[in-house]
Short mmCIF file of C-alpha atoms in Angstrom, two decimals:
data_model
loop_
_atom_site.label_atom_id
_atom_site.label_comp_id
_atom_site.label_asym_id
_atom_site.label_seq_id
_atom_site.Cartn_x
_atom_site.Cartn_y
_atom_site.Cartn_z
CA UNK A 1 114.81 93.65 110.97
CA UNK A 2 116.31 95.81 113.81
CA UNK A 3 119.51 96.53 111.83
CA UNK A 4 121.53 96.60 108.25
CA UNK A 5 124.06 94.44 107.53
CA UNK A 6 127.50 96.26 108.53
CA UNK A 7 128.69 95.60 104.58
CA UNK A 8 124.98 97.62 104.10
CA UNK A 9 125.74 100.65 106.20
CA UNK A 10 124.71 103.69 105.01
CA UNK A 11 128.29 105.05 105.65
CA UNK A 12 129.97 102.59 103.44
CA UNK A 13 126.77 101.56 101.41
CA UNK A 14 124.65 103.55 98.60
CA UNK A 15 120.86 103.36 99.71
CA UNK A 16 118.01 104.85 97.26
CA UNK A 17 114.71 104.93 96.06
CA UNK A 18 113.55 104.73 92.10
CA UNK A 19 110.93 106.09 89.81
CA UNK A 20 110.56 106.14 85.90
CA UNK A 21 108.93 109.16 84.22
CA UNK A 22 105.83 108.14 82.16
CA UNK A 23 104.99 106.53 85.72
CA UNK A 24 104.72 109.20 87.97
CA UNK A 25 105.17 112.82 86.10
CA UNK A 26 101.69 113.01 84.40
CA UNK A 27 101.37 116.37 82.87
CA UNK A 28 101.05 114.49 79.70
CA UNK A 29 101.14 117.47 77.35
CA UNK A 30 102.01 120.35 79.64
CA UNK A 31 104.27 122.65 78.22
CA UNK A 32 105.35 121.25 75.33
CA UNK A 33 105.63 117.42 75.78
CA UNK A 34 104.86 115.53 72.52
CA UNK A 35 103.57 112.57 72.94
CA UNK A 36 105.27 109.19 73.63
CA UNK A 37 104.57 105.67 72.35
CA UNK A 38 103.35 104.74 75.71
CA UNK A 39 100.54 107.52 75.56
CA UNK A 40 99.42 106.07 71.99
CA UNK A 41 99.83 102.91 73.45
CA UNK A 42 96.98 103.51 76.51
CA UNK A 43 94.98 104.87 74.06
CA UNK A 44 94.19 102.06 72.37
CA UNK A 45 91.54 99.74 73.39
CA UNK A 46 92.31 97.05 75.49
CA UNK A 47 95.66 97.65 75.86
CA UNK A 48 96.01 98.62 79.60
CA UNK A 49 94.41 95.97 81.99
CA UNK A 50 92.28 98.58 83.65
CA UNK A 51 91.82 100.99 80.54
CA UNK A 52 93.92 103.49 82.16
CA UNK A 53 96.55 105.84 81.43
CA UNK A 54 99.51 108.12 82.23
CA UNK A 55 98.06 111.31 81.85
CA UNK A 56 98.13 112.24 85.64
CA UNK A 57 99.52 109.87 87.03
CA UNK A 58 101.31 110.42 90.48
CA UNK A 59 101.14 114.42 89.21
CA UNK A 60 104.69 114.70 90.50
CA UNK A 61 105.22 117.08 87.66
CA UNK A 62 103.78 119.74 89.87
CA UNK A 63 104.19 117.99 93.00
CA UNK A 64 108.11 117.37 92.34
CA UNK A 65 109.06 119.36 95.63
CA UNK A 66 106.71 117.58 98.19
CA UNK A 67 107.88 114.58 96.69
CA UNK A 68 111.86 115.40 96.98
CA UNK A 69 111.26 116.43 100.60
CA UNK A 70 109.50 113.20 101.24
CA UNK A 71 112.46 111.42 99.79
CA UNK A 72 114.82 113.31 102.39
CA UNK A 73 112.40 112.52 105.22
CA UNK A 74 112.40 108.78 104.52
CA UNK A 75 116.18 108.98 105.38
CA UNK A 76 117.43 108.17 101.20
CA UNK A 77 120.29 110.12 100.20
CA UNK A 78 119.96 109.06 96.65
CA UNK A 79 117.58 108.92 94.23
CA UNK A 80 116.74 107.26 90.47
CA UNK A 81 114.43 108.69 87.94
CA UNK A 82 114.05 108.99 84.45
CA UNK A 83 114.04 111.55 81.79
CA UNK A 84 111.40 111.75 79.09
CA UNK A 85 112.51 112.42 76.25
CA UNK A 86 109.36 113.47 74.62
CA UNK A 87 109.17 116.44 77.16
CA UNK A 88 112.72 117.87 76.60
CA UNK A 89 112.62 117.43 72.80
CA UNK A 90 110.54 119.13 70.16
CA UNK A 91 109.56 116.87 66.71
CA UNK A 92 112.21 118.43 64.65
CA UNK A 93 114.94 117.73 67.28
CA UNK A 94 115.23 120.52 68.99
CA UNK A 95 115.15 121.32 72.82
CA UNK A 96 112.24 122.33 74.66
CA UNK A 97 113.21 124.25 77.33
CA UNK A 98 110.19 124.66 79.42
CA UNK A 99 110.51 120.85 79.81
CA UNK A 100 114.18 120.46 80.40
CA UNK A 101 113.49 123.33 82.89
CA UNK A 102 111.24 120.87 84.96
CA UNK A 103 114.37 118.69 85.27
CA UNK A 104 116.42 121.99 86.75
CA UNK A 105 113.62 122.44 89.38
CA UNK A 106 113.98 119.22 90.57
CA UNK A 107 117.39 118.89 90.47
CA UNK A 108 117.71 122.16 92.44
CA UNK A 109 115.12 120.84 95.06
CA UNK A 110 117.14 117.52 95.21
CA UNK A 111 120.59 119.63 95.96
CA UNK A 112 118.90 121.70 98.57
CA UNK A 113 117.83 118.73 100.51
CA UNK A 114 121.23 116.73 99.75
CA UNK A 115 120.06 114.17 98.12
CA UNK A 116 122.62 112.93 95.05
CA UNK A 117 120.92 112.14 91.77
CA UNK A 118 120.80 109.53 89.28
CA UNK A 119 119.83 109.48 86.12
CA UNK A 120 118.55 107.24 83.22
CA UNK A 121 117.80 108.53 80.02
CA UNK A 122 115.00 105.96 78.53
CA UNK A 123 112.86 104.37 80.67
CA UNK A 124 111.12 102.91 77.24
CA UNK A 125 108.64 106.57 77.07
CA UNK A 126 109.61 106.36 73.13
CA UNK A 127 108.90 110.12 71.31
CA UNK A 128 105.80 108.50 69.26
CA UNK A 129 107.09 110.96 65.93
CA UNK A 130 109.99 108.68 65.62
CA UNK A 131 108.95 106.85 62.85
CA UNK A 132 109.10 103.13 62.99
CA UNK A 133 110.72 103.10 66.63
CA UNK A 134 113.37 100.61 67.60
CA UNK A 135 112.83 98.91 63.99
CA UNK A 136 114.30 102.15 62.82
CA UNK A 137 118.21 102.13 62.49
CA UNK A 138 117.79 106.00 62.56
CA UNK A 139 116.39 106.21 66.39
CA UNK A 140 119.62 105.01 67.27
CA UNK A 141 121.19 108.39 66.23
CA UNK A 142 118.16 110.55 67.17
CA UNK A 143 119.36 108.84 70.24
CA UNK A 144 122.39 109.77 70.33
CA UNK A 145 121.34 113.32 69.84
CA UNK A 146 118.65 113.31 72.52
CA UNK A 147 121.88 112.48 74.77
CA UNK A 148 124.00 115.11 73.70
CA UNK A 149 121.57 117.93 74.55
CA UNK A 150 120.80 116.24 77.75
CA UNK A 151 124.31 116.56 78.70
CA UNK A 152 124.61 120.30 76.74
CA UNK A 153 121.68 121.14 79.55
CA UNK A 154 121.40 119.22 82.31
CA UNK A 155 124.99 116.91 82.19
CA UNK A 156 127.00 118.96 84.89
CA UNK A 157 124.48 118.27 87.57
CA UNK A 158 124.28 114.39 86.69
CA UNK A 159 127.38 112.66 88.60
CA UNK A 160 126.17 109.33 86.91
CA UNK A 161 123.51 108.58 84.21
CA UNK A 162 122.38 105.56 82.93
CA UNK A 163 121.69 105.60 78.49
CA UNK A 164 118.64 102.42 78.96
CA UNK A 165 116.71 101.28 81.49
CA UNK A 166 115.77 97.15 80.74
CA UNK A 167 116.16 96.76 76.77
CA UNK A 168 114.76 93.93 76.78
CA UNK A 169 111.60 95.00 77.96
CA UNK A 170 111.36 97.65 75.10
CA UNK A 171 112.22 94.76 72.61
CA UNK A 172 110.67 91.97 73.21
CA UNK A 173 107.51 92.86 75.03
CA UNK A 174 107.40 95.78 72.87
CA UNK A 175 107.88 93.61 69.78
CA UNK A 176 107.54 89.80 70.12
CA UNK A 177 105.24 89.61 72.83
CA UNK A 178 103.38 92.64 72.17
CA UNK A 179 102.18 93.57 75.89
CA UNK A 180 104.22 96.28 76.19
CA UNK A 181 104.28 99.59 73.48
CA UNK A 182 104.32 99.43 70.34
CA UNK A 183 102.52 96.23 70.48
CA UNK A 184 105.05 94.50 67.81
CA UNK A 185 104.28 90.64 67.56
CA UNK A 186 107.13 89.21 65.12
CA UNK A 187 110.24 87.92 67.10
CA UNK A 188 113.27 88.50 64.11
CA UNK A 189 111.66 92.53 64.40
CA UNK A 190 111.99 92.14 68.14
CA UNK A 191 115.93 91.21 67.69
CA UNK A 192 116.22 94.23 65.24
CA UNK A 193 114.93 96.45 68.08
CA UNK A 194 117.42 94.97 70.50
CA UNK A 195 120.20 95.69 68.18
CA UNK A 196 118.99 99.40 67.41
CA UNK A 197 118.70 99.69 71.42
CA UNK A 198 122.29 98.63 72.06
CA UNK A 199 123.28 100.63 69.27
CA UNK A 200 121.69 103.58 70.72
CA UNK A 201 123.39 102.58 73.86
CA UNK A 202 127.08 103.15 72.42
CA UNK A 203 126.63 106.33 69.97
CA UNK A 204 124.54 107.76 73.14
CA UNK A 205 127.36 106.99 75.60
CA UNK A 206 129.95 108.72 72.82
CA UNK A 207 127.61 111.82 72.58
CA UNK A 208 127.98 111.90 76.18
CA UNK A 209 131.34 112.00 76.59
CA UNK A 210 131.70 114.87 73.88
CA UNK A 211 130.18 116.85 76.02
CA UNK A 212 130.59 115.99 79.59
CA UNK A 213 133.55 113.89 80.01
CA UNK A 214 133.94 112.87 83.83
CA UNK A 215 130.49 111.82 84.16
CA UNK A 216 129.84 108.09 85.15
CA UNK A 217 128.14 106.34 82.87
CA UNK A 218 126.61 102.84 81.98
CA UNK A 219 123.07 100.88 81.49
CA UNK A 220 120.78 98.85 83.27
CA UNK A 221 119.41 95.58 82.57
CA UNK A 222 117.22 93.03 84.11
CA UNK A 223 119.19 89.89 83.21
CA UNK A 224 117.66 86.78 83.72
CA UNK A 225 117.39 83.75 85.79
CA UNK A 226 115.75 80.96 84.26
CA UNK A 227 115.64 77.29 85.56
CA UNK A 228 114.30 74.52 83.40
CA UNK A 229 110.84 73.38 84.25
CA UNK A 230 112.04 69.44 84.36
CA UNK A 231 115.58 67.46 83.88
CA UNK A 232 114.38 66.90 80.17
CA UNK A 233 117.09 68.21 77.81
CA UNK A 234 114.18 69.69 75.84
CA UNK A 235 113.63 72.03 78.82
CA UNK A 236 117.02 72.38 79.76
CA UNK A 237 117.57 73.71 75.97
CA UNK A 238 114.61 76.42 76.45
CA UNK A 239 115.99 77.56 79.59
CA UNK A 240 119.16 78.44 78.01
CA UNK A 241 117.05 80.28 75.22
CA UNK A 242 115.21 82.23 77.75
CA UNK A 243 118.36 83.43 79.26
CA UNK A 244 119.96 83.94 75.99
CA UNK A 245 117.59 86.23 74.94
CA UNK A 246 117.36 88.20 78.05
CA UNK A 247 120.97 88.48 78.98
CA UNK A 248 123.73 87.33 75.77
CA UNK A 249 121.67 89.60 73.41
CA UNK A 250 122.63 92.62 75.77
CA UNK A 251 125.47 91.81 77.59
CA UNK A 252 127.54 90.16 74.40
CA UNK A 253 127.53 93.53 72.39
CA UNK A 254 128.30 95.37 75.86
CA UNK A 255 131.70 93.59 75.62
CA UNK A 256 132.05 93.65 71.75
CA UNK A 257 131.17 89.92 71.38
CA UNK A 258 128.60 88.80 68.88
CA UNK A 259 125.18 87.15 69.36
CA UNK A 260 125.05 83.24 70.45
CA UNK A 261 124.20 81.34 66.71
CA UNK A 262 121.01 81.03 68.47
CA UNK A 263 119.72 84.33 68.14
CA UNK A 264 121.37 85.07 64.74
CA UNK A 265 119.16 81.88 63.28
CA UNK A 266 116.03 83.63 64.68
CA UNK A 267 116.65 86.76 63.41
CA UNK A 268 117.08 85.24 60.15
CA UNK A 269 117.65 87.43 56.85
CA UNK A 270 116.46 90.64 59.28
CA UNK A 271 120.63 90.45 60.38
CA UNK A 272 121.94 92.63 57.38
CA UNK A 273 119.99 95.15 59.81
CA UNK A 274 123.31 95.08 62.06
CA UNK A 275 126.50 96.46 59.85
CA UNK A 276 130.23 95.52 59.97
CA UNK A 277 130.95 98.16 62.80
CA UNK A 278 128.64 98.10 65.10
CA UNK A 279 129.84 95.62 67.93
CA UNK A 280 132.85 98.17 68.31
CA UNK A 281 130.04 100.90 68.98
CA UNK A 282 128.37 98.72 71.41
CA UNK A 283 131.35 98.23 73.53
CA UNK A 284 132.06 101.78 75.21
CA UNK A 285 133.86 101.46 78.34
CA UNK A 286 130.98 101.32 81.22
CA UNK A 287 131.77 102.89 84.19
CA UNK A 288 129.17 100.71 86.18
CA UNK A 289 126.16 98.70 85.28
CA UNK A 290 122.83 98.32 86.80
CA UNK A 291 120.55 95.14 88.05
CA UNK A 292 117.25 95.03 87.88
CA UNK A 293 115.85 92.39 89.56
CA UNK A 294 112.53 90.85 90.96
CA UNK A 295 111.98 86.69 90.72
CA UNK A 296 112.96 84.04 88.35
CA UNK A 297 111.85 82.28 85.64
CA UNK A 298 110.75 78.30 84.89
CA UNK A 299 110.48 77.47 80.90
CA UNK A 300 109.55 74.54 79.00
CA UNK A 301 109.93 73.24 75.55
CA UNK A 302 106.90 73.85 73.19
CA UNK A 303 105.70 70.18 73.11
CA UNK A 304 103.39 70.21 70.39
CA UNK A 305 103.80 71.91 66.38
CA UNK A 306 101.19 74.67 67.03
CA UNK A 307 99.10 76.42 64.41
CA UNK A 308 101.05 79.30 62.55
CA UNK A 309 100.07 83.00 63.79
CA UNK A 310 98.92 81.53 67.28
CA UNK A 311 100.82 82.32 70.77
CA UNK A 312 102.23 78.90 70.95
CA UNK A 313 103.72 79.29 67.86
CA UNK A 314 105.11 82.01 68.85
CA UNK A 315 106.40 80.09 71.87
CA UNK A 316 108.33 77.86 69.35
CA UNK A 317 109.51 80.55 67.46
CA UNK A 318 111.83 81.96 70.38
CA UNK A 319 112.29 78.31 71.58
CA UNK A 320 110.82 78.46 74.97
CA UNK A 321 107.62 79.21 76.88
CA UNK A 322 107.54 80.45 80.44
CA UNK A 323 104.94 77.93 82.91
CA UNK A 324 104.38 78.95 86.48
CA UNK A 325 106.82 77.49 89.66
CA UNK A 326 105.61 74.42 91.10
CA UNK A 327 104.57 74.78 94.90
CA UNK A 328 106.28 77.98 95.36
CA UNK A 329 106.60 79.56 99.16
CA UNK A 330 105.13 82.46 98.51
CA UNK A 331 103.92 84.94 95.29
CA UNK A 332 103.94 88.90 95.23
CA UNK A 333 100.36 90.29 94.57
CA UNK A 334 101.39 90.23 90.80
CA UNK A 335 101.98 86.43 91.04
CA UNK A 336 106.16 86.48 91.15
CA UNK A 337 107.33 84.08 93.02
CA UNK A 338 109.85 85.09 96.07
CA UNK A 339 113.13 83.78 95.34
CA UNK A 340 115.39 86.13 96.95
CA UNK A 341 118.53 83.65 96.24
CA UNK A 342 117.79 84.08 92.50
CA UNK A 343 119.47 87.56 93.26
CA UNK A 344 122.84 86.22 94.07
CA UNK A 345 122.35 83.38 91.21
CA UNK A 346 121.99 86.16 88.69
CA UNK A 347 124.72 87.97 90.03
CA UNK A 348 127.09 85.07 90.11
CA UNK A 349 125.85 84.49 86.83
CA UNK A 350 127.07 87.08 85.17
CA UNK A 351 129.95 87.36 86.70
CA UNK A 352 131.12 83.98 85.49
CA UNK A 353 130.45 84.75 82.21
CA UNK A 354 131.31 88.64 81.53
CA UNK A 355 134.01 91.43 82.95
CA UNK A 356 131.26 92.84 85.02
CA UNK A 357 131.90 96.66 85.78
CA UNK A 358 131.12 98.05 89.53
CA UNK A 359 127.68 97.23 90.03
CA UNK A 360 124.22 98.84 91.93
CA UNK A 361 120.98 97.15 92.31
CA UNK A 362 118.83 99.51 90.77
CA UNK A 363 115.41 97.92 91.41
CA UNK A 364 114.33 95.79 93.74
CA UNK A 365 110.91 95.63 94.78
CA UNK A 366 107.36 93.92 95.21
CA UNK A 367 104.17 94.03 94.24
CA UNK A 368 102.19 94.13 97.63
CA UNK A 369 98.76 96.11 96.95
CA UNK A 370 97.49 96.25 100.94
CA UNK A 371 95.60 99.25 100.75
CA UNK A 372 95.38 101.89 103.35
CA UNK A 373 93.44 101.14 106.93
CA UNK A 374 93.34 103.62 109.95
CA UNK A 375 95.69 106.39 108.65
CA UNK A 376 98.30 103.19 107.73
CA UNK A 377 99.53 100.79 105.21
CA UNK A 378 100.70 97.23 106.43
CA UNK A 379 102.50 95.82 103.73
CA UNK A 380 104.51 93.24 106.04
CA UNK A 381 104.90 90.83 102.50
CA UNK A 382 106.54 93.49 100.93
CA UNK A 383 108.86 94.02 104.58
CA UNK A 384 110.06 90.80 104.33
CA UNK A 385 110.72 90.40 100.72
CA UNK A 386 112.90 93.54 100.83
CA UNK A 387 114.59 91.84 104.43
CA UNK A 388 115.34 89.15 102.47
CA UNK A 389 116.73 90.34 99.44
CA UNK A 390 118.96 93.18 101.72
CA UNK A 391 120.21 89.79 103.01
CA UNK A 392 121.60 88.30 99.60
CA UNK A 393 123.37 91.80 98.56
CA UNK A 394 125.31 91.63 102.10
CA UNK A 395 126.21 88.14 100.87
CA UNK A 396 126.95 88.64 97.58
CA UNK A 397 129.56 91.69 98.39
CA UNK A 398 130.97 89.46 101.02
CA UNK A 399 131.36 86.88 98.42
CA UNK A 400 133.90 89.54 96.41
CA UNK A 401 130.75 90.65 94.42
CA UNK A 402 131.33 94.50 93.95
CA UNK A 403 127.84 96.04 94.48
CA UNK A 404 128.09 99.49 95.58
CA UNK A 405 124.24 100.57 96.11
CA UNK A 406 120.98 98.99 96.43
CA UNK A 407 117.77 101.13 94.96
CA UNK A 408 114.18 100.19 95.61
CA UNK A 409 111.35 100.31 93.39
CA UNK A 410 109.85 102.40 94.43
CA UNK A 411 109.31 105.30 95.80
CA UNK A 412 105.55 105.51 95.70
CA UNK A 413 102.55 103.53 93.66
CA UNK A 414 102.66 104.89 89.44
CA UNK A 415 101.15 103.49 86.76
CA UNK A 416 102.57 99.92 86.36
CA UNK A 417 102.67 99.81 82.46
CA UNK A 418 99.88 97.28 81.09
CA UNK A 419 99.14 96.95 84.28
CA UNK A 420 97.80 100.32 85.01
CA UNK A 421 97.22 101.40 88.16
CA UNK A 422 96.08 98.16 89.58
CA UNK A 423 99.59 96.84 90.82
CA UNK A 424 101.11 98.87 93.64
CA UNK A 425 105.53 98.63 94.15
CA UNK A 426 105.15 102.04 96.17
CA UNK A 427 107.16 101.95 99.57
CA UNK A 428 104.43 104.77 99.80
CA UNK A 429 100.77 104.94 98.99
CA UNK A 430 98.73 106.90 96.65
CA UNK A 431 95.72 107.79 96.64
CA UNK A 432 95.07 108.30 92.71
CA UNK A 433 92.01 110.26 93.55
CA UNK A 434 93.09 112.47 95.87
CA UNK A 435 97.37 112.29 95.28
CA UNK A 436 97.71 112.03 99.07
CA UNK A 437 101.24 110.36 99.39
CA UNK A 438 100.64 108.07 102.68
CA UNK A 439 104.37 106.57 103.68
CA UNK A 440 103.58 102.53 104.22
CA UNK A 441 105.36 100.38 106.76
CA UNK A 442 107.82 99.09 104.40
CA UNK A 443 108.34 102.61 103.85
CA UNK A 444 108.82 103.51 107.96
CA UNK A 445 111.11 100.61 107.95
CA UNK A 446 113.99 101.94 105.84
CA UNK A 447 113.64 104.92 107.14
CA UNK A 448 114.51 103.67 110.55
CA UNK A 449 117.11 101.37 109.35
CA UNK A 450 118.55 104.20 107.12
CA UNK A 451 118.78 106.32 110.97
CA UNK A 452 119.79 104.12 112.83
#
């Protein structure tokens, strides 16, 4: 690619890189942190494909400046990350400023390099004192209060700020699937959590705005795309579940509508959870919303009555069960398929269905692990997945679509959830040993696009 899009000039266009806490900051207990569900999550066995953990991670906790200056020299002029809450809170609520005044520091590095920032305040790093998590109508207020003294200390700095990054993935891989922390396997809990999530959404956006009125504020979400695996109305029915799930149990109470009958049959006699009230908290006015997205989905019907307590039944408790593309072109070291035209499905998606605020793409990436060879890092795959997804936003906007920003993910290699360290997203290496940052060519790419 020689050069953007016009509609993707940097001039008209927001271009930006993204990170997530837990997966780069490390310091794990340095001044004050408590710890999240994430770090009681590695620590149990088996839990984290390679047994590893967030305690160091990308050490950008005390490499913050190096990595802000590498951000300017890349050419980005605007940056994601997340703030944990267990390292600006204490257990009884209050704020811990030696942690909140990490988030100064790199705010003040970020302004004295002019880089604009964004922020989200979960990125699913849970405080682990909570006490029963998202199951817990109460974490939706402790919420709402972690919000409010974000905005008391940090607010007037943050032009926009996001309350949740992907719900969903705290949810239902936290709580029906059980890959992701807590580790919850029971799928009415898992709808409970979504609730208390979207909940904490609207009471977090009104704490906000007590406080710090004018700033720009909404949520992102990684709605999905999910094609049926055959013609068969039994597949074409789980399809529709999948995408219920992922997008209608979000999106509805976004816009003060209530769940598809669907979802309120599956969370069964676990609904009194959600009171007479709560839609209308749901619905604040958004000031924009963010995409996640990476590939699409193919589900199937569960074919056969499995045994009770088994993964299939749990398959045919939420209706659907995810198989693998047939013959796809080509699969991201992680095994996604590339489907860069599922972006502007998505998009169009939505947009059929809901009053869509302005909207960024606030992660984009792939897993491409080439490692490092003669001082450099070829990731071409990852170069042309990016190409071709920069291709669909230019068409989408020129389609009326009204996408203001594109962010990768991400900035550098972190620890990839249950994954741990053994998928790289990184648009730069690092070398977990040694923390040398090592730009790759996907990386040297967008920085000459971003210049040019």
């Amino acid at each position: 690619m020689h050069a953007l899009d016009p509609l993707l000039s940097p001039a008209r266009f927001e271009w930006g890189c993204a990170t997530s806490s837990f997966q780069i900051e490390g310091a794990s207990t340095a001044d004050g942190k408590v710890p999240s569900i994430w770090d009681t999550f590695c620590a149990q066995s088996g839990r984290i494909l390679d047994g590893s953990n967030g305690d160091v991670a990308c050490d950008h906790y005390h490499r913050f400046a190096d990595d802000v200056k590498l951000i300017a020299d890349l050419g980005f002029k605007h940056y994601r990350f997340s703030i944990a809450w267990p390292r600006i809170t204490t257990v009884d609520h209050k704020a811990n400023l030696a942690g909140i005044d990490f988030y100064k520091r790199l705010l003040d590095a970020l302004d004295a390099h002019g880089i604009t920032p964004n922020a989200t305040l979960f990125h699913w790093d849970l405080p682990a004192h909570l006490e029963g998590g998202w199951l817990n109508r109460d974490t939706a207020y402790r919420f709402a209060d972690y919000a409010e003294l974000v905005a008391r200390h940090l607010g007037d700095r943050l032009p926009r700020v996001a309350t949740l990054n992907e719900p969903w993935c705290s949810a239902f891989l936290g709580h029906d699937l059980g890959v992701f922390a807590p580790g919850g396997q029971n799928r009415a809990e898992s709808l409970v959590a979504a609730h208390h999530l979207m909940l904490a959404h609207g009471l977090g956006m009104q704490a906000w705005r007590t406080v710090q009125p004018n700033t720009l504020l909404g949520i992102v979400l990684n709605p999905e795309l999910c094609d049926p695996a055959t013609d068969r109305p039994e597949d074409v029915a789980a399809a529709r579940l999948a995408e219920l799930e992922r997008n209608d149990s979000f999106l509805n109470p976004l816009f003060g509508r209530e769940w598809p009958q669907e979802l309120l049959e599956q969370i069964g006699d676990l609904g009194s959870l959600r009171r007479e009230g709560d839609l209308a908290i749901c619905a604040q006015p958004m000031d924009f919303m963010g995409l996640n997205y990476y590939t699409r989905s193919i589900a199937k019907a569960q074919d056969m009555a499995p045994s009770p307590g088994s993964a299939k039944h749990r398959d045919a408790e939420r209706g659907y069960t995810f198989v693998p593309p047939q013959k796809p072109k080509r699969l991201t070291d992680i095994g996604w398929e590339i489907y860069p035209e599922g972006l502007t499905r998505v998009v169009q998606n939505l947009q059929a269905q809901w009053p869509l605020p302005p909207l960024w793409i606030t992660e984009n990436g792939a897993a491409d692990n080439t490692g490092v060879a003669r001082g450099a890092v070829d990731d071409g795959m990852r170069c042309d997945y990016l190409e071709a997804h920069f291709e669909q936003v230019a068409h989408l906007i020129r389609s009326g679509a009204d996408i203001r920003g594109y962010y990768v993910w991400s900035l550098m290699d972190n620890f990839e959830w249950a994954h741990g360290y053994s998928q790289r997203f990184g648009i730069v290496h690092v070398d977990f040993q040694t923390q040398k940052r090592t730009p790759k060519r996907s990386a040297l790419m967008l920085q000459r696009l971003l210049r040019a």
